[in-house]
mmCIF file of C-alpha atoms in Angstrom:
data_model
loop_
_atom_site.group_PDB
_atom_site.id
_atom_site.type_symbol
_atom_site.label_atom_id
_atom_site.label_comp_id
_atom_site.label_asym_id
_atom_site.label_seq_id
_atom_site.Cartn_x
_atom_site.Cartn_y
_atom_site.Cartn_z
ATOM 1 C CA ALA A 27 0.424 0.107 0.547
ATOM 2 C CA LEU A 28 2.963 2.201 0.830
ATOM 3 C CA LEU A 29 4.446 1.434 -2.706
ATOM 4 C CA ALA A 30 1.228 2.399 -4.417
ATOM 5 C CA SER A 31 0.549 5.762 -2.861
ATOM 6 C CA TYR A 32 4.360 6.849 -2.818
ATOM 7 C CA LEU A 33 3.737 6.405 -7.075
ATOM 8 C CA ALA A 34 0.463 8.354 -7.130
ATOM 9 C CA LEU A 35 1.741 10.840 -5.460
ATOM 10 C CA ARG A 36 4.834 10.881 -7.629
ATOM 11 C CA GLN A 37 2.387 10.471 -11.061
ATOM 12 C CA GLY A 38 1.058 13.655 -10.132
ATOM 13 C CA LEU A 39 3.581 15.311 -9.649
ATOM 14 C CA VAL A 40 5.023 14.245 -13.181
ATOM 15 C CA ARG A 41 1.847 14.240 -14.864
ATOM 16 C CA ARG A 42 2.658 10.556 -16.356
ATOM 17 C CA PRO A 43 0.941 7.261 -15.811
ATOM 18 C CA VAL A 44 3.062 4.439 -13.943
ATOM 19 C CA ALA A 45 1.363 0.747 -13.464
ATOM 20 C CA PHE A 46 1.536 -0.882 -10.385
ATOM 21 C CA GLN A 47 0.980 -3.948 -9.943
ATOM 22 C CA ASP A 48 0.833 -5.454 -6.795
ATOM 23 C CA GLU A 49 1.201 -9.696 -7.779
ATOM 24 C CA LEU A 50 1.879 -10.752 -4.092
ATOM 25 C CA PRO A 51 0.348 -14.306 -3.428
ATOM 26 C CA PRO A 52 -2.448 -14.196 -1.008
ATOM 27 C CA GLY A 53 -0.814 -16.632 1.658
ATOM 28 C CA LEU A 54 2.650 -13.723 1.638
ATOM 29 C CA ARG A 55 0.551 -10.891 2.218
ATOM 30 C CA SER A 56 0.557 -11.095 6.135
ATOM 31 C CA ALA A 57 4.406 -12.106 5.923
ATOM 32 C CA TRP A 58 6.579 -10.043 7.717
ATOM 33 C CA LEU A 59 8.871 -7.416 6.396
ATOM 34 C CA PRO A 60 11.214 -5.147 7.833
ATOM 35 C CA ALA A 61 10.102 -1.576 7.640
ATOM 36 C CA MET A 62 10.742 0.532 5.157
ATOM 37 C CA LEU A 63 13.231 -1.624 3.044
ATOM 38 C CA LEU A 64 11.199 -1.366 -0.437
ATOM 39 C CA LEU A 65 10.229 2.727 -0.449
ATOM 40 C CA PRO A 66 14.064 3.133 -0.609
ATOM 41 C CA LEU A 67 14.649 1.227 -3.516
ATOM 42 C CA LEU A 68 11.285 2.353 -5.430
ATOM 43 C CA GLN A 69 13.057 6.169 -5.004
ATOM 44 C CA ARG A 70 16.391 4.692 -6.072
ATOM 45 C CA ALA A 71 14.684 3.419 -9.039
ATOM 46 C CA LEU A 72 12.597 6.308 -9.719
ATOM 47 C CA ARG A 73 15.325 8.886 -9.457
ATOM 48 C CA LEU A 74 17.887 7.075 -11.563
ATOM 49 C CA ALA A 75 15.670 6.367 -14.326
ATOM 50 C CA PRO A 76 16.277 8.121 -17.528
ATOM 51 C CA ALA A 77 12.557 8.812 -17.568
ATOM 52 C CA MET A 78 9.360 7.678 -15.051
ATOM 53 C CA PRO A 79 9.076 3.855 -15.470
ATOM 54 C CA PRO A 80 5.671 2.804 -17.066
ATOM 55 C CA ARG A 81 5.100 -0.034 -15.248
ATOM 56 C CA VAL A 82 6.691 -1.244 -11.410
ATOM 57 C CA THR A 83 5.678 -4.816 -10.389
ATOM 58 C CA LEU A 84 5.420 -6.142 -6.316
ATOM 59 C CA GLY A 85 6.131 -9.982 -6.243
ATOM 60 C CA ALA A 86 7.270 -12.400 -3.498
ATOM 61 C CA SER A 87 7.492 -16.041 -3.390
ATOM 62 C CA HIS A 88 8.509 -18.394 -0.541
ATOM 63 C CA SER A 89 10.735 -21.118 -0.907
ATOM 64 C CA GLY A 90 12.399 -23.474 2.010
ATOM 65 C CA SER A 91 12.994 -21.100 4.502
ATOM 66 C CA CYS A 92 13.399 -18.159 2.482
ATOM 67 C CA LEU A 93 10.980 -15.259 1.479
ATOM 68 C CA ALA A 94 12.140 -13.685 -1.428
ATOM 69 C CA VAL A 95 10.283 -10.167 -2.435
ATOM 70 C CA THR A 96 11.245 -8.820 -6.186
ATOM 71 C CA LEU A 97 10.324 -5.146 -6.940
ATOM 72 C CA THR A 98 10.806 -4.987 -10.986
ATOM 73 C CA VAL A 99 10.639 -1.632 -12.370
ATOM 74 C CA ASP A 100 10.358 -1.334 -16.628
ATOM 75 C CA ALA A 101 13.634 0.577 -16.809
ATOM 76 C CA PRO A 102 17.078 -0.769 -17.570
ATOM 77 C CA GLU A 103 20.465 -0.279 -15.946
ATOM 78 C CA LEU A 104 19.599 1.151 -12.493
ATOM 79 C CA CYS A 105 21.876 -1.346 -10.384
ATOM 80 C CA GLY A 106 25.317 -0.345 -9.515
ATOM 81 C CA ASP A 107 27.676 -1.435 -6.342
ATOM 82 C CA ASP A 108 27.363 1.754 -4.899
ATOM 83 C CA ALA A 109 27.070 3.192 -1.061
ATOM 84 C CA GLU A 110 23.450 3.614 -1.343
ATOM 85 C CA LEU A 111 22.534 -0.216 -2.075
ATOM 86 C CA ALA A 112 25.292 -0.760 0.356
ATOM 87 C CA ALA A 113 23.758 0.992 3.096
ATOM 88 C CA GLN A 114 20.265 -0.559 2.098
ATOM 89 C CA ARG A 115 22.410 -4.200 2.223
ATOM 90 C CA GLU A 116 23.795 -3.367 5.746
ATOM 91 C CA ARG A 117 20.149 -2.299 6.825
ATOM 92 C CA LEU A 118 18.477 -5.232 5.878
ATOM 93 C CA ARG A 119 21.070 -7.440 7.547
ATOM 94 C CA VAL A 120 20.952 -5.308 11.025
ATOM 95 C CA LEU A 121 17.034 -5.780 10.744
ATOM 96 C CA ALA A 122 16.366 -9.162 9.209
ATOM 97 C CA GLY A 123 19.617 -11.168 10.516
ATOM 98 C CA ASP A 124 22.691 -12.473 8.974
ATOM 99 C CA GLY A 125 21.127 -14.500 6.282
ATOM 100 C CA ALA A 126 19.293 -11.611 4.480
ATOM 101 C CA ARG A 127 20.182 -10.524 1.447
ATOM 102 C CA LEU A 128 19.580 -8.080 -1.339
ATOM 103 C CA SER A 129 20.478 -7.813 -4.886
ATOM 104 C CA CYS A 130 20.362 -6.207 -7.871
ATOM 105 C CA ALA A 131 19.490 -7.751 -11.634
ATOM 106 C CA SER A 132 19.124 -5.226 -14.771
ATOM 107 C CA ASP A 133 19.322 -5.677 -18.345
ATOM 108 C CA ALA A 134 18.249 -3.334 -21.270
ATOM 109 C CA ARG A 135 14.741 -3.229 -20.384
ATOM 110 C CA LEU A 136 13.834 -4.005 -16.648
ATOM 111 C CA THR A 137 15.684 -3.652 -13.190
ATOM 112 C CA CYS A 138 14.563 -6.445 -10.557
ATOM 113 C CA PHE A 139 15.431 -6.129 -7.021
ATOM 114 C CA THR A 140 15.428 -8.658 -4.553
ATOM 115 C CA LEU A 141 14.888 -8.959 -1.189
ATOM 116 C CA GLU A 142 15.939 -12.793 0.437
ATOM 117 C CA LEU A 143 14.949 -12.899 3.992
ATOM 118 C CA PRO A 144 15.151 -16.331 6.475
ATOM 119 C CA ALA A 145 11.867 -17.408 7.295
#
């Protein structure tokens, strides 16, 4: 809900529509996620994207003892090994433990941030 609200606010400011797709499975909607981990990733993506991305997708899956939450932005090349992502990785580790991971994968069309949390 926070991501959708933030995108609605940004849309009003730049007057370009962004489709927000919530693809969370019903069984994972109540899964524990440390506060304010996804919004900084979305803010980063919107700041670094050359134009307002047409779509942002939130998804999640559960495998064994790991919850994976993905934030996919229809904008290329938003990863990088910079201080901002390093700080987010450290924050995730402090909030969710040593088994937690943040990864970023990007190609010529999409960027996908993945939070892996021990369940």
